[in-house]
Coordinates of C-alpha atoms in Angstrom, one line a residue:
M203 CA 97.3 132.8 85.2
N204 CA 94.1 134.4 83.9
L205 CA 91.2 131.9 83.7
P206 CA 87.8 132.4 82.1
S207 CA 85.1 133.2 84.6
D208 CA 83.3 129.9 83.9
S209 CA 86.5 127.7 84.2
K210 CA 86.1 124.6 86.2
Q211 CA 89.9 124.2 86.8
P212 CA 89.8 125.8 90.3
A213 CA 87.1 123.2 91.2
I214 CA 89.3 120.4 89.8
F215 CA 92.2 121.6 91.9
A216 CA 90.0 122.0 95.0
I217 CA 88.6 118.5 94.8
T218 CA 92.0 117.0 94.3
I219 CA 93.6 118.8 97.2
V220 CA 90.7 118.3 99.6
F221 CA 90.5 114.6 99.2
A222 CA 94.3 114.1 99.3
S223 CA 94.4 116.3 102.5
I224 CA 91.6 114.3 104.2
S225 CA 93.3 111.0 103.5
T226 CA 96.6 112.4 104.8
L227 CA 94.9 113.5 108.0
L228 CA 93.3 110.1 108.6
V229 CA 96.5 108.2 107.9
G230 CA 98.2 110.5 110.4
V231 CA 95.5 109.7 113.0
R232 CA 95.9 106.0 112.3
L233 CA 99.7 106.2 112.8
Y234 CA 99.1 108.2 116.0
H235 CA 96.9 105.5 117.4
R236 CA 99.6 102.9 116.5
F237 CA 102.2 105.1 118.3
L238 CA 100.0 105.2 121.4
I239 CA 99.6 101.4 121.6
K240 CA 103.2 100.9 120.5
Q241 CA 102.3 98.6 117.6
F242 CA 102.9 98.8 113.9
H243 CA 101.8 96.0 111.6
W244 CA 102.1 95.1 107.9
D245 CA 98.6 96.6 107.2
D246 CA 99.8 99.9 108.5
G247 CA 102.9 99.8 106.3
L248 CA 100.9 99.0 103.3
I249 CA 98.5 101.8 103.8
C250 CA 101.4 104.2 104.3
M251 CA 102.8 103.0 100.9
A252 CA 99.4 103.6 99.3
W253 CA 99.1 107.0 100.8
A254 CA 102.6 108.1 99.6
L255 CA 101.7 107.0 96.0
A256 CA 98.3 108.8 96.3
V257 CA 100.0 112.0 97.2
A258 CA 102.3 111.6 94.2
Q259 CA 99.3 110.8 92.0
A260 CA 97.6 114.0 93.1
G261 CA 100.6 116.0 92.1
V262 CA 101.0 114.2 88.8
F263 CA 97.3 114.7 88.0
L264 CA 97.3 118.4 88.7
K265 CA 100.3 118.8 86.4
F266 CA 98.4 116.9 83.7
A267 CA 95.3 118.9 84.3
V268 CA 97.2 122.2 83.6
L269 CA 99.0 120.8 80.6
T270 CA 95.8 119.6 79.0
N271 CA 93.6 122.6 80.0
Q272 CA 91.2 120.5 82.0
G273 CA 88.2 122.5 83.2
H274 CA 88.2 124.8 80.1
H275 CA 85.7 124.7 77.2
I276 CA 87.4 122.9 74.4
W277 CA 86.7 125.7 72.0
N278 CA 88.7 128.1 74.2
I279 CA 91.8 126.0 74.1
A280 CA 94.5 126.7 71.6
T281 CA 95.8 123.9 69.5
P282 CA 98.6 122.3 71.5
T283 CA 102.1 121.9 70.0
I284 CA 103.7 118.5 69.5
D285 CA 106.0 119.2 72.4
Q286 CA 103.0 120.0 74.6
L287 CA 101.3 116.7 73.5
V288 CA 104.4 114.7 74.3
E289 CA 104.8 116.3 77.7
A290 CA 101.1 115.7 78.5
D291 CA 101.3 112.0 77.6
K292 CA 104.3 111.5 79.8
W293 CA 102.3 112.7 82.8
N294 CA 99.3 110.7 81.6
M295 CA 101.5 107.5 81.6
A296 CA 102.7 108.4 85.2
Q297 CA 99.0 108.6 86.3
Q298 CA 98.3 105.2 84.9
L299 CA 101.3 103.6 86.6
L300 CA 100.3 105.0 90.0
Y301 CA 96.5 104.5 90.0
N302 CA 96.2 100.7 90.2
P303 CA 99.1 100.1 92.7
I304 CA 97.4 102.5 95.1
L305 CA 94.1 100.6 95.1
C306 CA 95.8 97.2 95.3
L307 CA 98.0 98.3 98.2
V308 CA 94.9 99.5 100.1
K309 CA 93.2 96.2 99.4
A310 CA 96.3 94.3 100.5
S311 CA 96.2 96.3 103.7
V312 CA 92.6 95.5 104.4
L313 CA 93.2 91.8 103.6
V314 CA 96.2 91.7 106.0
F315 CA 94.0 93.3 108.7
L316 CA 91.3 90.7 108.2
I317 CA 93.9 87.9 108.2
R318 CA 95.3 89.2 111.5
L319 CA 91.9 88.7 113.1
G320 CA 92.7 85.0 113.1
D321 CA 89.4 83.6 111.8
Q322 CA 90.4 79.9 111.2
R323 CA 87.2 78.8 109.4
T324 CA 88.4 77.1 106.3
L325 CA 86.3 79.1 103.8
V326 CA 87.3 82.5 105.4
Y327 CA 90.9 81.5 105.7
W328 CA 91.4 80.4 102.1
S329 CA 89.3 83.2 100.7
L330 CA 91.4 85.8 102.4
H331 CA 94.7 84.3 101.4
S332 CA 93.5 83.6 97.8
L333 CA 92.3 87.1 97.4
W334 CA 95.6 88.5 98.8
W335 CA 97.6 86.7 96.1
F336 CA 95.1 87.5 93.4
N337 CA 95.2 91.2 94.3
M338 CA 99.0 91.2 94.3
G339 CA 99.1 89.4 91.0
H340 CA 96.6 91.9 89.6
M341 CA 98.7 94.9 90.8
I342 CA 101.9 93.6 89.2
S343 CA 100.3 92.5 85.9
V344 CA 98.4 95.7 85.3
F345 CA 101.4 97.8 86.2
F346 CA 103.5 96.2 83.5
A347 CA 100.6 96.0 81.1
A348 CA 100.2 99.8 81.4
L349 CA 103.9 100.4 81.1
T350 CA 104.1 98.3 77.9
Q351 CA 100.8 99.3 76.2
C352 CA 103.0 100.7 73.4
L353 CA 106.2 99.2 72.3
P354 CA 108.8 100.5 72.3
I355 CA 107.6 102.2 75.6
H356 CA 108.8 105.7 74.7
M357 CA 106.6 105.8 71.7
Y358 CA 103.6 106.1 73.9
W359 CA 104.5 109.8 74.1
N360 CA 107.0 110.3 71.3
H361 CA 104.8 109.0 68.5
Y362 CA 103.6 112.5 67.8
Y363 CA 107.0 113.3 66.2
T364 CA 106.7 110.6 63.5
D365 CA 102.9 110.1 63.1
E366 CA 101.5 110.5 59.6
T367 CA 97.9 110.9 58.6
I368 CA 96.8 108.9 55.6
N369 CA 93.1 108.9 54.5
G370 CA 92.1 110.3 57.9
K371 CA 93.9 107.7 59.9
V372 CA 97.1 108.0 61.9
V373 CA 99.8 105.7 60.5
N374 CA 103.2 105.1 62.2
P375 CA 105.2 101.9 61.5
N376 CA 107.7 102.7 64.3
Y377 CA 105.6 101.4 67.2
Q378 CA 102.6 99.2 68.1
C379 CA 100.0 99.7 70.8
Y380 CA 97.2 97.4 71.8
N381 CA 93.6 98.4 72.2
M382 CA 93.8 101.1 74.9
A383 CA 90.0 101.4 75.3
A384 CA 89.7 97.6 76.0
F385 CA 92.7 97.7 78.3
S386 CA 91.3 100.6 80.4
L387 CA 87.8 99.1 80.7
V388 CA 89.0 95.6 81.5
T389 CA 91.4 96.9 84.3
A390 CA 88.6 99.1 85.7
G391 CA 86.3 96.1 85.7
L392 CA 88.8 93.9 87.5
A393 CA 89.3 96.6 90.1
I394 CA 85.5 96.6 90.8
L395 CA 85.5 92.8 90.9
T396 CA 88.2 92.7 93.6
D397 CA 86.5 95.4 95.5
V398 CA 83.3 93.4 95.7
L399 CA 85.0 90.1 96.6
I400 CA 87.0 91.7 99.4
L401 CA 84.0 93.5 100.8
L402 CA 82.0 90.3 101.0
V403 CA 84.5 88.7 103.4
P404 CA 83.8 90.9 106.5
V405 CA 80.1 90.2 106.1
A406 CA 80.7 86.5 106.1
M407 CA 83.0 86.8 109.1
M408 CA 80.4 88.7 111.0
W409 CA 77.5 86.6 110.2
N410 CA 78.2 83.9 112.9
L411 CA 78.7 86.3 115.7
R412 CA 76.1 85.7 118.5
I413 CA 74.4 89.1 118.3
A414 CA 71.0 90.2 117.3
L415 CA 70.2 90.1 113.6
R416 CA 69.6 93.8 113.5
Q417 CA 73.1 94.3 115.0
K418 CA 74.6 92.0 112.5
F419 CA 73.3 94.1 109.7
A420 CA 74.5 97.3 111.4
V421 CA 78.0 96.0 112.1
S422 CA 78.3 94.5 108.6
A423 CA 77.4 97.9 107.2
V424 CA 80.1 99.6 109.2
L425 CA 82.7 97.0 108.2
S426 CA 81.6 97.3 104.5
V427 CA 81.8 101.0 104.2
G428 CA 84.3 100.3 101.5
W429 CA 81.3 99.8 99.2
I430 CA 81.6 103.5 98.6
V431 CA 84.9 102.8 96.8
A432 CA 83.2 100.1 94.7
I433 CA 80.5 102.5 93.7
L434 CA 83.0 105.1 92.8
G435 CA 84.7 102.4 90.7
V436 CA 81.5 101.8 88.8
V437 CA 81.0 105.5 88.1
R438 CA 84.6 105.8 87.0
F439 CA 84.0 102.8 84.6
K440 CA 81.1 104.7 83.1
V441 CA 83.2 107.9 82.7
F442 CA 85.9 105.8 80.9
Y443 CA 83.4 104.2 78.6
D444 CA 82.0 107.6 77.7
F445 CA 85.5 108.9 77.0
W446 CA 86.4 106.0 74.7
Y447 CA 83.0 105.8 73.1
P448 CA 81.5 109.3 73.2
S449 CA 78.0 110.0 72.2
S450 CA 77.1 112.6 69.6
T451 CA 76.3 115.1 72.4
S452 CA 79.8 114.8 74.1
N453 CA 81.4 117.8 72.4
D454 CA 83.2 119.4 75.3
P455 CA 85.3 116.6 76.9
T456 CA 87.7 118.9 78.8
Y457 CA 85.0 120.9 80.6
K458 CA 84.2 118.2 83.2
V459 CA 85.2 117.7 86.9
S460 CA 84.6 113.9 86.5
I461 CA 88.3 113.7 85.5
T462 CA 89.0 113.9 89.3
L463 CA 87.3 110.5 89.9
S464 CA 90.5 108.5 90.0
G465 CA 91.9 110.7 92.7
I466 CA 88.7 110.7 94.7
E467 CA 88.5 106.9 94.5
V468 CA 92.0 106.2 95.7
N469 CA 91.8 108.7 98.6
V470 CA 88.4 107.4 99.7
A471 CA 89.8 103.9 99.6
I472 CA 92.6 105.0 102.0
M473 CA 90.0 106.8 104.2
T474 CA 87.8 103.7 104.6
A475 CA 90.8 101.4 105.3
C476 CA 91.6 103.7 108.2
G477 CA 88.1 103.2 109.7
P478 CA 88.9 100.4 112.2
A479 CA 91.9 102.2 113.6
L480 CA 90.0 105.5 114.0
K481 CA 87.2 103.7 115.8
A482 CA 89.7 102.1 118.1
L483 CA 91.3 105.4 118.9
A484 CA 87.9 107.0 119.6
T485 CA 87.1 104.2 122.0
R486 CA 90.5 104.6 123.7
C487 CA 90.1 108.4 124.1
V488 CA 86.4 108.4 124.9
P489 CA 85.6 105.0 126.4
N490 CA 81.9 105.7 126.8
L491 CA 81.4 106.8 123.2
F492 CA 80.8 103.3 121.9
S493 CA 79.5 101.7 125.1
S494 CA 76.6 99.5 123.8
K495 CA 77.0 95.7 124.3
S496 CA 76.8 94.9 120.6
T497 CA 79.3 97.6 119.7
T498 CA 81.8 96.4 122.3
Q499 CA 81.4 92.9 121.1
M500 CA 82.4 94.1 117.7
N501 CA 85.4 96.0 119.1
A502 CA 86.7 92.9 120.9
Y503 CA 86.6 90.8 117.7
Y504 CA 87.3 93.3 115.0
T505 CA 89.5 96.2 116.2
R506 CA 92.4 93.9 117.0
G507 CA 94.4 91.4 115.0
Y508 CA 94.4 88.1 116.8
E509 CA 96.8 85.2 116.1
M510 CA 95.9 81.6 116.6
N511 CA 98.6 79.6 118.4
S512 CA 99.0 75.9 119.1
G513 CA 96.5 74.1 121.4
T514 CA 97.2 74.2 125.1
G515 CA 95.2 71.2 126.3
T516 CA 92.3 68.9 125.8
T517 CA 89.6 67.3 128.1
K518 CA 89.8 63.7 129.1
N519 CA 87.5 62.6 126.3
G520 CA 89.3 64.8 123.8
R521 CA 86.0 66.6 122.9
F522 CA 87.3 70.2 123.6
I523 CA 90.6 71.8 122.8
T524 CA 91.6 75.0 124.5
T525 CA 93.8 77.2 122.3
A526 CA 95.5 80.4 123.3
L527 CA 94.2 83.3 121.3
Q528 CA 97.1 85.7 121.4
P529 CA 96.6 89.3 120.4
R530 CA 99.0 91.0 118.1
D531 CA 98.4 94.2 120.0
N532 CA 99.8 93.7 123.5
D533 CA 97.1 95.8 125.2
S534 CA 95.9 93.8 128.2
D535 CA 92.2 94.1 127.6
S536 CA 92.5 92.1 124.3
Q537 CA 93.9 88.9 125.8
A538 CA 91.5 86.0 125.4
H539 CA 91.2 82.2 125.1
I540 CA 89.3 80.2 122.6
V541 CA 87.4 76.9 123.2
R542 CA 87.0 74.8 120.1
D543 CA 85.1 71.7 119.4
S544 CA 87.8 69.3 118.1
S545 CA 85.3 66.8 116.8
S546 CA 84.2 69.3 114.1
H547 CA 86.3 71.0 111.4
T548 CA 83.4 72.5 109.5
D549 CA 83.0 76.2 108.9
N550 CA 79.6 76.3 110.5
K551 CA 80.7 77.8 113.9
S552 CA 79.2 80.7 115.8
I553 CA 81.3 83.2 117.7
E554 CA 80.5 85.0 120.9
A555 CA 82.9 87.8 121.5
P556 CA 83.3 89.4 124.9
S557 CA 82.6 93.0 125.5
I558 CA 85.4 95.5 126.2
E559 CA 84.0 96.0 129.7
E560 CA 84.1 92.2 130.3
A561 CA 87.6 92.0 129.0
A562 CA 88.8 94.8 131.2
A563 CA 87.3 93.2 134.3
V564 CA 89.5 90.1 134.1
P565 CA 92.5 91.3 132.1
N566 CA 94.4 88.1 131.7
S567 CA 91.8 85.4 131.7
N568 CA 89.0 86.4 129.3
T569 CA 87.2 83.8 127.3
L570 CA 86.0 83.8 123.8
T571 CA 83.7 80.9 123.1
I572 CA 83.2 79.2 119.8
S573 CA 80.6 76.5 119.7
K574 CA 79.5 74.2 116.9
G575 CA 76.6 75.7 115.0

């Protein structure tokens, strides 16, 4: 295919393929780590589903980009035939149906990972579970809303065959569509909202760890690297707004690489969700790579999914309850016990996590202390 020398279509292809390839690599590394420790959890399954849809989305987008001549100046593009418009809208619909489920599956994976950490503070517990159900409801509702934005559904792409123009307006009594501009902006806004809500939870979980304030900020920043995805969502919202409400200077809409933002966003989301597993693998392969006390404290608490079990005993006065804190990963250095103050059920608790070195020293009798704050 001969392209104009100033075409941006090669850049569009390169961006799409590079981001999809990087996310594929990181998911592969994550699964390799799970193979090494012989563990596979729901959060891993969810991220695999998101990755599979992201690969499909990349292929669908590239087909759409070719059909609609993305990357070319609009004045260099021949007027498309009705059949070409119909074909392009079919692929556009496929993109819309794939985008939101990918992000929601990534968020579901992150939430399941955080739930597996076993933080039993009431606010954290209910926040995580409420967000999980809200996220799943958002995924299902937006999927069907996108599918039925025109009724009957096939008229989303077939309307070109029966459209008529009267007084400069397209008229067709054979179908109805709701306001697509409002729909796309509202769904983009909800995606940003759920991003922010989910990203706030790790910060809240970290804040009561007994480590220096400087380290709290550092660890919270690592755990909240997903803010990159939220920022991309905001940029994408602006691109959508400009698409639906163009300014007088926006006279070349096809000559932009910003159309790749949806693909960038979903793949970066997958990459960031693989972060904890990648760090755990790096620690396993190069034990001294993350050897500082504050870092190993974070590893002990955050790189494994712990599960609270029933209490195993109380003191004579009933003041303390010792509860087994069983790891979902059966590696020996993650076994621990938790000591809770049964006289308090408030959320104001501080957590002191053992270092990896301390855990390894006594493999089956480590202690994780929680005291009333």
